[in-house]
Short mmCIF file of C-alpha atoms and ligand atoms in Angstrom, two decimals:
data_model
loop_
_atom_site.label_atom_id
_atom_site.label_comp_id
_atom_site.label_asym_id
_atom_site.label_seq_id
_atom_site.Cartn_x
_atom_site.Cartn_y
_atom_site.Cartn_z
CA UNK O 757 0.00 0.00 0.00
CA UNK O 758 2.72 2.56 0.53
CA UNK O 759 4.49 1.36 -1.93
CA UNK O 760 1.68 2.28 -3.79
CA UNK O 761 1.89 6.08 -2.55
CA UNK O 762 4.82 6.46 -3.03
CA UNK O 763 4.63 5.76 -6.75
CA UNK O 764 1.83 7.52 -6.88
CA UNK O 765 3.76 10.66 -5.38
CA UNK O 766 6.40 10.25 -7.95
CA UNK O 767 4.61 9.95 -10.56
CA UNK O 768 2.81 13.20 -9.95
CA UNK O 769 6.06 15.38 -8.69
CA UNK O 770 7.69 14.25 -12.40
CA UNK O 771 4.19 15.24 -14.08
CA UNK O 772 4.41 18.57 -12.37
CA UNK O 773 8.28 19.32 -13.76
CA UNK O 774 7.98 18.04 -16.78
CA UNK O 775 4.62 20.96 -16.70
CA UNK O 776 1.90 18.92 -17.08
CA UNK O 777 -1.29 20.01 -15.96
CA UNK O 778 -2.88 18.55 -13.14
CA UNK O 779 -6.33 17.58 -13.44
CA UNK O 780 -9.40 17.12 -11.12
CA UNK O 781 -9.33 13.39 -10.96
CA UNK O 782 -5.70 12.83 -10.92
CA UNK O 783 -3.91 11.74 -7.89
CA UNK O 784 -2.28 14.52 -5.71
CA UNK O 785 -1.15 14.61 -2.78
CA UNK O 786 -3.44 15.80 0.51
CA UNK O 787 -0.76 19.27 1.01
CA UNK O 788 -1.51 20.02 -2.83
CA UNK O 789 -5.13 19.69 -2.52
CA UNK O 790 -5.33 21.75 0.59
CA UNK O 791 -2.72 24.46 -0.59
CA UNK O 792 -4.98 24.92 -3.81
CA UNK O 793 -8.34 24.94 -1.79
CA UNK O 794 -6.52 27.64 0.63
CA UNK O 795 -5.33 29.47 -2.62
CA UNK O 796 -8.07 29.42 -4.97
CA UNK O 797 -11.13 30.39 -2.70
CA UNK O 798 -9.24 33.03 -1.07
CA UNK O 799 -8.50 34.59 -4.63
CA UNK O 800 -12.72 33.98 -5.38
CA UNK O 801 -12.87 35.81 -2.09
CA UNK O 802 -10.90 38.45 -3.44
CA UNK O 803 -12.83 39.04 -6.31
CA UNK O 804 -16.12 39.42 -4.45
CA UNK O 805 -15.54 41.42 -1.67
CA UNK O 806 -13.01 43.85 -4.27
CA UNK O 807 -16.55 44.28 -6.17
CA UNK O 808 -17.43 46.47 -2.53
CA UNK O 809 -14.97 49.53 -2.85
CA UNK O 810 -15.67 50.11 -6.04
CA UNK O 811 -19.60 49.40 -6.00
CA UNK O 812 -19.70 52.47 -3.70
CA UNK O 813 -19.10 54.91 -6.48
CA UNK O 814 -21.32 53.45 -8.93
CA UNK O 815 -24.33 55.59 -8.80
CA UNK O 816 -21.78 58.60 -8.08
CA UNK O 817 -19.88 57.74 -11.02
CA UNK O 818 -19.19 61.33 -12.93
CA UNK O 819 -20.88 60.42 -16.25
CA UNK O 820 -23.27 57.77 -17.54
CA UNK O 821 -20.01 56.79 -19.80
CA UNK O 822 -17.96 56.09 -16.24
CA UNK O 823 -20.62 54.10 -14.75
CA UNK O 824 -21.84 51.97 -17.43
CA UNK O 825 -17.42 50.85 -17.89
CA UNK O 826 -17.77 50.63 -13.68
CA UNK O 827 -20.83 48.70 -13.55
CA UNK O 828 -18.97 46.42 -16.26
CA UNK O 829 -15.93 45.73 -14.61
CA UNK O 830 -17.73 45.38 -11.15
CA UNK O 831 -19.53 42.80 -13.09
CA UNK O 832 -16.44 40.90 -14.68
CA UNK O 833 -15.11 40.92 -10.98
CA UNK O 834 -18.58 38.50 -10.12
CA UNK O 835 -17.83 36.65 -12.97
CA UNK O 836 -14.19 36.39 -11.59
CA UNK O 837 -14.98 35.32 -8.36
CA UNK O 838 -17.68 32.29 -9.86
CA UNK O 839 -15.09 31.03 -12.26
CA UNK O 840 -12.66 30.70 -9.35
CA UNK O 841 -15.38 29.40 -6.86
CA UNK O 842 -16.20 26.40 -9.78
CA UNK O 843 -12.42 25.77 -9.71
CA UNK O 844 -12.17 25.08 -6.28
CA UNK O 845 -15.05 22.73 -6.45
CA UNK O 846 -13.04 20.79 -8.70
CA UNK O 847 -10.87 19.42 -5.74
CA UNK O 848 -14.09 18.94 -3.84
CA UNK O 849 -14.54 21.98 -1.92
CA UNK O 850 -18.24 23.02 -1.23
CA UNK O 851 -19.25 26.61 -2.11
CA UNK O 852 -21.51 26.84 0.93
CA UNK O 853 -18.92 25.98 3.10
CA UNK O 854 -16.07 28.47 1.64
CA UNK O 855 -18.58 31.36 1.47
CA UNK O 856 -19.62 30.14 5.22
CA UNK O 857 -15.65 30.21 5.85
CA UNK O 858 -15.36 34.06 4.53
CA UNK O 859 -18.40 35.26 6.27
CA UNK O 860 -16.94 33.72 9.63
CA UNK O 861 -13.96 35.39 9.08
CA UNK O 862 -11.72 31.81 8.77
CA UNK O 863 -10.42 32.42 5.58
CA UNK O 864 -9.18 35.35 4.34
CA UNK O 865 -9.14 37.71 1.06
CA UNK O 866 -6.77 39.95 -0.27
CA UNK O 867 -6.18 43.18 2.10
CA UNK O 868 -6.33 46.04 -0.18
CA UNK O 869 -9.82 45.61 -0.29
CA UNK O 870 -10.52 46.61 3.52
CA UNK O 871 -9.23 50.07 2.32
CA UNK O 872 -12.33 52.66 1.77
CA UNK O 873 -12.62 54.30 -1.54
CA UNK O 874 -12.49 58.09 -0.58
CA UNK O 875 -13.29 60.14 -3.71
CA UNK O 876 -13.71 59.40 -7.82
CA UNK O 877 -10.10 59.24 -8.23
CA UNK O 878 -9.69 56.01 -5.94
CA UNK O 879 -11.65 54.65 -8.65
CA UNK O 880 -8.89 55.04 -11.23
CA UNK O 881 -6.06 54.00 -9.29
CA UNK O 882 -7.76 50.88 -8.07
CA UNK O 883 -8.00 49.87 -11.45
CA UNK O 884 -4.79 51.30 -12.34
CA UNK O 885 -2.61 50.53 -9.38
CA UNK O 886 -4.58 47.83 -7.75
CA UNK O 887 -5.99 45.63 -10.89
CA UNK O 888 -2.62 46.42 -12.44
CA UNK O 889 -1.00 44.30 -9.65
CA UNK O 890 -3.60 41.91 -9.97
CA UNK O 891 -2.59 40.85 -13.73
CA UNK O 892 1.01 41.17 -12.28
CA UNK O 893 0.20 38.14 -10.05
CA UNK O 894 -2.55 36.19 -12.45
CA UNK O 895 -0.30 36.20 -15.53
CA UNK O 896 2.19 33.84 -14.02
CA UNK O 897 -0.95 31.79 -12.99
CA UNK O 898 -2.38 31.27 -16.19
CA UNK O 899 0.35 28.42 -16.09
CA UNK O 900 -0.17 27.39 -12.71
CA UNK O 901 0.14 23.45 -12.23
CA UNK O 902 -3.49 22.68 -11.38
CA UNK O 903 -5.36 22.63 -15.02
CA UNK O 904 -8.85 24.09 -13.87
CA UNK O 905 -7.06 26.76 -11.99
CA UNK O 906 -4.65 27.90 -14.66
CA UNK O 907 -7.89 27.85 -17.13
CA UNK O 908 -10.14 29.95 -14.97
CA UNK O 909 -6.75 32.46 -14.47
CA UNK O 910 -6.93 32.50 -18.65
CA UNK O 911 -10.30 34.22 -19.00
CA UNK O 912 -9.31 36.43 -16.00
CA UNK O 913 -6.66 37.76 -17.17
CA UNK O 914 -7.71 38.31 -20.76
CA UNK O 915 -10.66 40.82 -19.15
CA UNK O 916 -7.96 42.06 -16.92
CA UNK O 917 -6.42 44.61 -18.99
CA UNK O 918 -9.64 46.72 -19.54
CA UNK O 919 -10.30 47.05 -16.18
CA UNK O 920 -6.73 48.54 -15.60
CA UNK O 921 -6.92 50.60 -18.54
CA UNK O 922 -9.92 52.22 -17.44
CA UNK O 923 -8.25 53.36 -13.98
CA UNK O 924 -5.34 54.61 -16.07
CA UNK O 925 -7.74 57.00 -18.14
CA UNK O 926 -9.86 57.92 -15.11
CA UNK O 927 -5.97 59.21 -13.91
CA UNK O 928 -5.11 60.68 -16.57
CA UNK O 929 -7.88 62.38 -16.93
CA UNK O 930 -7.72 64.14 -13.68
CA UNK O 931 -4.13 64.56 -14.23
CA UNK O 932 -4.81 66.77 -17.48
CA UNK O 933 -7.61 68.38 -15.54
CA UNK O 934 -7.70 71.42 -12.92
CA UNK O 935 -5.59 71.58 -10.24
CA UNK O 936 -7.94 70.55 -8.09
CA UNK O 937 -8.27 67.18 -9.81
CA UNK O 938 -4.97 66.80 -10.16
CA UNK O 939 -4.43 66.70 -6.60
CA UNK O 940 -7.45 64.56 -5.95
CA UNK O 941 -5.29 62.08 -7.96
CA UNK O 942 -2.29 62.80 -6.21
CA UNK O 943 -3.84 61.77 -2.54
CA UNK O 944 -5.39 58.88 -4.40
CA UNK O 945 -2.33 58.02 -5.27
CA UNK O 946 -0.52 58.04 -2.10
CA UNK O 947 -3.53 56.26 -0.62
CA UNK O 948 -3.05 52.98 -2.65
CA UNK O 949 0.58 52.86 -3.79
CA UNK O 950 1.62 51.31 -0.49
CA UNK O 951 -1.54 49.10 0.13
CA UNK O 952 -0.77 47.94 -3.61
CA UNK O 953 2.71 46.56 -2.86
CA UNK O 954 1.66 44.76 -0.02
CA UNK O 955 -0.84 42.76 -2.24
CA UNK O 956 2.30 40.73 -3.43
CA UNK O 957 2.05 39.65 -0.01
CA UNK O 958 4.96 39.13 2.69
CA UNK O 959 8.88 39.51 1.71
CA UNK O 960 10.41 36.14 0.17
CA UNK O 961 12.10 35.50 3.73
CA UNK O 962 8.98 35.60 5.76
CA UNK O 963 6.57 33.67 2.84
CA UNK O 964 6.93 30.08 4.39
CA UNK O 965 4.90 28.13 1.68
CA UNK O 966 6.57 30.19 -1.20
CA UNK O 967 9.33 27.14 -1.75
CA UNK O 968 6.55 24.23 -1.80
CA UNK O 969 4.05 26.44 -3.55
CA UNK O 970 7.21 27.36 -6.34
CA UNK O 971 8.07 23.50 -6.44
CA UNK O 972 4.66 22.35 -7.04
CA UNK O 973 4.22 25.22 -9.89
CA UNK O 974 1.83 26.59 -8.50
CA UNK O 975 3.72 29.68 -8.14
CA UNK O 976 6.01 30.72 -10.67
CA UNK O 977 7.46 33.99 -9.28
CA UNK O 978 8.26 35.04 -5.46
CA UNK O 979 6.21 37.40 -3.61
CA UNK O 980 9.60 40.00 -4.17
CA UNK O 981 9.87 39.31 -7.71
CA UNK O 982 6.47 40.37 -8.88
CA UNK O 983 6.49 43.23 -6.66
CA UNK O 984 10.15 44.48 -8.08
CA UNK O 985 8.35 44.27 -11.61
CA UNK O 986 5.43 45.74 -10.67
CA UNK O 987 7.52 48.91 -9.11
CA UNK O 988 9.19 49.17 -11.75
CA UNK O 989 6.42 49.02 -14.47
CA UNK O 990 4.46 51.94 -12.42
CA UNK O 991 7.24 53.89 -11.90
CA UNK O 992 7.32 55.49 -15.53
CA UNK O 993 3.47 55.61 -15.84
CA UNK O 994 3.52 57.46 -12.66
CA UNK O 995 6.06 60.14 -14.40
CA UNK O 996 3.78 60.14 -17.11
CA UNK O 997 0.40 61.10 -15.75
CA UNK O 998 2.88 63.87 -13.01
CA UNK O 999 2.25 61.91 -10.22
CA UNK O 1000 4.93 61.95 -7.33
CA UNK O 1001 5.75 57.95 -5.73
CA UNK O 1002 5.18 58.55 -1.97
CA UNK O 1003 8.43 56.74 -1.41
CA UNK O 1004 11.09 59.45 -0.86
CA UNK O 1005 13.66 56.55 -0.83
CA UNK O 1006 12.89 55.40 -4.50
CA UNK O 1007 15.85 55.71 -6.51
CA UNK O 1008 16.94 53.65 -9.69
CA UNK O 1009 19.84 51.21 -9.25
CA UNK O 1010 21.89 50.94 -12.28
CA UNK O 1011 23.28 47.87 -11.15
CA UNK O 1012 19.96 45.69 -10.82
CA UNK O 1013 18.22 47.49 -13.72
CA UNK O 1014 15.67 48.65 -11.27
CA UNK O 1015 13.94 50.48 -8.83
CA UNK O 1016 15.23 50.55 -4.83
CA UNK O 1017 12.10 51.43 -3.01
CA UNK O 1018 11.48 52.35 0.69
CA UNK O 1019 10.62 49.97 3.84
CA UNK O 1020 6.78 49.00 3.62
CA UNK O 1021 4.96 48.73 6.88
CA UNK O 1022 5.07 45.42 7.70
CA UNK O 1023 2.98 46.26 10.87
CA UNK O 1024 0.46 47.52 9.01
CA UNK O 1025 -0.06 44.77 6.67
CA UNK O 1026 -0.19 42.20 9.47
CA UNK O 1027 -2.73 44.50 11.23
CA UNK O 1028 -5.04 44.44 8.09
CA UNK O 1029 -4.66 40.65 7.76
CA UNK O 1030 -5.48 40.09 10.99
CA UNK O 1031 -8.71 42.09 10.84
CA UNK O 1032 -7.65 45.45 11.72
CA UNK O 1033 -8.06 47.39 8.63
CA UNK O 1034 -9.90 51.01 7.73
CA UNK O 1035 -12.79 48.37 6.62
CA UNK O 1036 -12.57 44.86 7.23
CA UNK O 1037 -15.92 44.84 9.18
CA UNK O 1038 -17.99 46.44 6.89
CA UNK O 1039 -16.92 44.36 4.31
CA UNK O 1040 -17.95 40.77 5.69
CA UNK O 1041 -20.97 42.76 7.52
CA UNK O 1042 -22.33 44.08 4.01
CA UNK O 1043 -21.36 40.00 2.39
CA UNK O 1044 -23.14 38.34 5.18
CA UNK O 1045 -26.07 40.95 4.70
CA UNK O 1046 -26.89 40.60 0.97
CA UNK O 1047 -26.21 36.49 2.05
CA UNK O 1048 -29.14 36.53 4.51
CA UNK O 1049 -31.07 39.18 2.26
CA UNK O 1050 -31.05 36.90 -0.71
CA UNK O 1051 -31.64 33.65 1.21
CA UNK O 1052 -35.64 33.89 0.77
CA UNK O 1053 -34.83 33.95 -3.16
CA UNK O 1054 -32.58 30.76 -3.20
CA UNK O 1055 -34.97 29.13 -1.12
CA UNK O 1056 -37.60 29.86 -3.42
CA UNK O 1057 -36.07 29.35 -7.00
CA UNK O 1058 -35.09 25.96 -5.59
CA UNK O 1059 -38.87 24.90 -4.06
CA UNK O 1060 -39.84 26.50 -7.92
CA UNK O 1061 -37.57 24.12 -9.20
CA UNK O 1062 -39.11 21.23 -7.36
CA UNK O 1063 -42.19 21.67 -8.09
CA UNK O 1064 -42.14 22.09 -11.89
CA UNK O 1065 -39.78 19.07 -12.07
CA UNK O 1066 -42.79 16.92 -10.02
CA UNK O 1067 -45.17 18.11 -12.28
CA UNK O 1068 -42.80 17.29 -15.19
CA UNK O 1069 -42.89 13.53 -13.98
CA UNK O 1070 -46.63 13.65 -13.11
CA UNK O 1071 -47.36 14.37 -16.92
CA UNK O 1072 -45.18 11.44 -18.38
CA UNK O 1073 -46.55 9.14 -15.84
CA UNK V 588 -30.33 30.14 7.10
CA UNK V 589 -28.38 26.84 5.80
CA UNK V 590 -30.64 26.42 3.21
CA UNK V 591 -29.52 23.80 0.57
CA UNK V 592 -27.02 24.58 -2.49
CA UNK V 593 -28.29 24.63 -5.57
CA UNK V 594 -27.14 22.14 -7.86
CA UNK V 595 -23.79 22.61 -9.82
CA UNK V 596 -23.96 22.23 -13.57
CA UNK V 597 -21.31 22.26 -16.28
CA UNK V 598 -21.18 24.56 -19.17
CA UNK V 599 -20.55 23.64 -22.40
CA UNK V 600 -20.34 26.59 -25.46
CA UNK V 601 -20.33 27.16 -29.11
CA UNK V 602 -17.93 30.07 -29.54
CA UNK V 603 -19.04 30.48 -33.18
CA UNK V 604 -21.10 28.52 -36.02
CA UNK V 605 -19.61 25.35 -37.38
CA UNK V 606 -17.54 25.06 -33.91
CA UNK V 607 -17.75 22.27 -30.92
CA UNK V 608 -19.22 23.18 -27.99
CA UNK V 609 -16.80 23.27 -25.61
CA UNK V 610 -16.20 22.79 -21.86
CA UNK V 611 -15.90 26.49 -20.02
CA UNK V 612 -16.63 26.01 -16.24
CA UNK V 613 -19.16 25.14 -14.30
CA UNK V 614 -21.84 27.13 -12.37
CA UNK V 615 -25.10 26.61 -9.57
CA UNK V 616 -28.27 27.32 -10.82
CA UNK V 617 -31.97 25.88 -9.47
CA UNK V 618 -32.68 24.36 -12.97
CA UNK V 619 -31.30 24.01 -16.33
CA UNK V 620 -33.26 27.55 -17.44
CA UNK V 621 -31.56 29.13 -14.57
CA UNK V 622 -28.29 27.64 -15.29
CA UNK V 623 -28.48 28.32 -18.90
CA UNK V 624 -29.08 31.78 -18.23
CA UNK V 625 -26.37 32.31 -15.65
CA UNK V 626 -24.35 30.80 -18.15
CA UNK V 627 -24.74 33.54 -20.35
CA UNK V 628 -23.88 35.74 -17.59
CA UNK V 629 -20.79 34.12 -16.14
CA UNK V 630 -19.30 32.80 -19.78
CA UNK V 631 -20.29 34.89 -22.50
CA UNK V 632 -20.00 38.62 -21.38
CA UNK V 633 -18.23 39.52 -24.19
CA UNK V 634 -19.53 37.52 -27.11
CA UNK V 635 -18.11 34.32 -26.17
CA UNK V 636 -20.93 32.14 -27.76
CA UNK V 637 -23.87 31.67 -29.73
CA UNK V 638 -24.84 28.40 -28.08
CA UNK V 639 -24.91 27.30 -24.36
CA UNK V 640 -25.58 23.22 -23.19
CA UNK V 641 -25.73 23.01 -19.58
CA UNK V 642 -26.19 19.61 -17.85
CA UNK V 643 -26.69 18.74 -14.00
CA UNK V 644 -22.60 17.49 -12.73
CA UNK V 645 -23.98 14.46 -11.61
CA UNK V 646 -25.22 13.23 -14.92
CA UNK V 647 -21.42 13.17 -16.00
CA UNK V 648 -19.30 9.82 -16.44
CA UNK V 649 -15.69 10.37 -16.70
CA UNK V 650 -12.80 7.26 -17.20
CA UNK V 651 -10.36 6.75 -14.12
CA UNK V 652 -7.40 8.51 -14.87
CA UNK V 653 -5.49 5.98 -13.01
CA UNK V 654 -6.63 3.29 -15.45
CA UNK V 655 -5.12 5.52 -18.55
CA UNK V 656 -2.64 3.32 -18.86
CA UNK V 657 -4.30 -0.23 -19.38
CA UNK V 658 -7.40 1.48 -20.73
CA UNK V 659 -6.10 2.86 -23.82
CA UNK V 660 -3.46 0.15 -24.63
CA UNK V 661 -5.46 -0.70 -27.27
CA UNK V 662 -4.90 1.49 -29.31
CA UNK V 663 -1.24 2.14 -28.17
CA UNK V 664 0.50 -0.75 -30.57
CA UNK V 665 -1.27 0.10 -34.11
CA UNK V 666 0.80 1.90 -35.47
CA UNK V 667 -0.85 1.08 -38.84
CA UNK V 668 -3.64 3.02 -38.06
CA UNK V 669 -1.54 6.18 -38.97
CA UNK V 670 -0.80 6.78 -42.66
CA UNK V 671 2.88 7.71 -41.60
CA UNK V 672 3.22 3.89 -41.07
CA UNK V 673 2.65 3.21 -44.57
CA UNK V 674 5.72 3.53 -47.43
CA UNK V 675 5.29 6.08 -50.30
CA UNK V 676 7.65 5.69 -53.67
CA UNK V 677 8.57 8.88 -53.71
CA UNK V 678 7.29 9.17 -57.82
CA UNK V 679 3.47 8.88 -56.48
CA UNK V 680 2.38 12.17 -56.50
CA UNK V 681 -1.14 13.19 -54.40
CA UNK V 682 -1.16 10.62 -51.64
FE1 LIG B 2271 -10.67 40.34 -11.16
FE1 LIG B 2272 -10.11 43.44 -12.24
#
């Protein structure tokens, strides 16, 4: 029998280097299972309680134009969340029980989402600064190890790049604007630029599962690597638009062919994490409200469906 | 307030005339009109399909990956099958 497991094991670590994909019914091993389960409904998570921040500017949007491109990107950000949720499922996780999981506050979702969206120019750099990290992190993913995963990260990304492009113009539109707006940018800006770096999550040296996750292929980058990219991809676009980087220590370092950037707040990060952030009540409060608020309407689409399948059978009997 | 989960269905589409349907995702819905509809929603937002199938999870039989192996040795050792297999004078033209 362990012989058996063993085989088993190595059969699936030399599937996973020489990159096949791993599908639903294939063997893996428990850790893999779990650290996908962990990984994927947290990122579903994501998705749906990132549709809050931005929901709250909806009917404020500035012109039909900006709220009919909000409403459809808060609605791709649904569709993101379900596509991850049915991925999941795939390694036999119950939706019920991860959306019970968020709602209890056992499983977690990315932190730049318990941030509050202060004025119209949050808007644009969310999408620019936030959803640009975002495709930063899914890209790589797109050839994660685990087949349904790496599928559902294909159609994400591919409606990624609107959604950041549409925070870029909602900058640079304010940028080009009056002064005031200009400056609303600015303090958006500096709002989300270090929030958006944490997203990569921890540094490399306090990321424990980075080395299993990277040996499994699930990850493809470290947590530092996509966040030295990321800095310097923004960098430039920042100069662009006139924006300052709230990072007085940012300088570029010939030698790496990069960007040095300041300390981030660690303490900060772990205090959002561990529920501590500007919002992370309100979020869960307003997910566990429109739960229980829409309850009544599962309940009854389901008895619907009942009953016209009985009546179904009645007729052919 | 645990009321019970709707049942998961797959989601098969036809991206354009003359083309498969093809397996997408999956998706909970109460029945198939619901599920074809949210199907719409989840998969084809931007003009993914002109066709949706939808059927209940449950109603799908899949082969045991584990058997792969013994299951499709028949068809592993006939070579013959393949027109590569088969010798050519190099003065036939159109073959
Ligand atoms: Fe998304
Ligand atoms: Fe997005």
């Amino acid at each position: 029998m362990e012989e058996v497991e063993v085989n088993l094991e190595a059969q699936f670590e030399e599937k996973v280097a020489k990159d096949i994909r791993i599908e639903p019914k294939d063997w893996m091993p428990d850790a893999y299972r779990k650290t996908l389960i962990r990984q994927i409904s947290q990122h579903a998570h994501s998705e749906i309680v990132g549709m809050l921040p931005e929901g709250n500017w909806i009917t404020r949007a500035p012109s039909l134009k900006r709220k009919a491109i909000l409403l459809a990107k808060v609605q791709d950000e649904a569709g993101h969340g379900l596509y991850l949720y049915s991925a999941a499922e795939t390694l036999g996780a119950s939706r019920d029980q991860m959306i019970a999981d968020l709602h209890s506050g056992k499983a977690k979702y990315s932190s730049i989402f318990n941030y509050p969206t202060l004025s119209w120019a949050d808007i644009g750099a969310i999408g620019w600064l936030v959803d640009g990290a975002a495709i930063m992190n899914q890209v790589p993913l797109c050839r994660t190890s685990y087949g349904p995963y790496a599928r559902a990260m294909v159609r994400v990304c591919k409606e990624e790049s609107f959604h950041q492009r549409q925070g870029f113009e909602i900058m640079m539109t304010l940028c080009n604007g009056a002064p005031e707006q200009k400056k609303m940018a600015q303090e958006a800006f500096n709002r989300w630029w270090w929030p958006t770096l944490m997203m990569f999550g921890p540094k490399d040296e306090e990321s424990p599962n980075t080395e299993q996750s990277m040996r499994w292929r699930i990850k493809r980058f470290t947590n530092d690597e996509l966040r030295q990219r990321f800095v310097d991809m923004m960098v430039p676009q920042a100069e662009f638009l006139g924006l300052t980087v709230p990072d007085k220590d940012l300088t570029w370092n010939e030698a790496k062919n990069g960007y040095d950037y300041g300390q981030i707040d660690w303490d900060e990060f772990w205090s959002v994490v561990k529920g501590n952030g500007p919002c992370n009540k309100q979020r869960i409060q307003t997910r566990v409200k429109a739960d229980q608020e829409g309850a009544w309407v599962r309940e009854a689409a389901l008895a619907h469906a009942e009953k016209r399948a009985q009546r179904e059978q009645q007729k052919v009997a | 307030m645990n009321t019970k989960e709707w049942p998961l269905w797959e989601v098969f589409i036809r991206s354009k005339q003359g083309l498969d349907h093809k397996h997408v995702g999956s998706l909970h819905a109460a029945d198939a009109e619901m599920a074809v509809q949210n199907a719409r929603d989840v998969y084809t937002r931007r003009m993914e399909g002109i066709s949706i199938w939808v059927v209940e999870s449950k109603h799908i039989h899949a082969s045991n990956p584990d058997d792969a192996t013994a299951f499709y040795e028949p068809a592993n050792d006939k070579v013959y099958r393949h027109p590569t297999f088969y010798e050519v004078p190099a003065e036939i033209k159109n073959m």
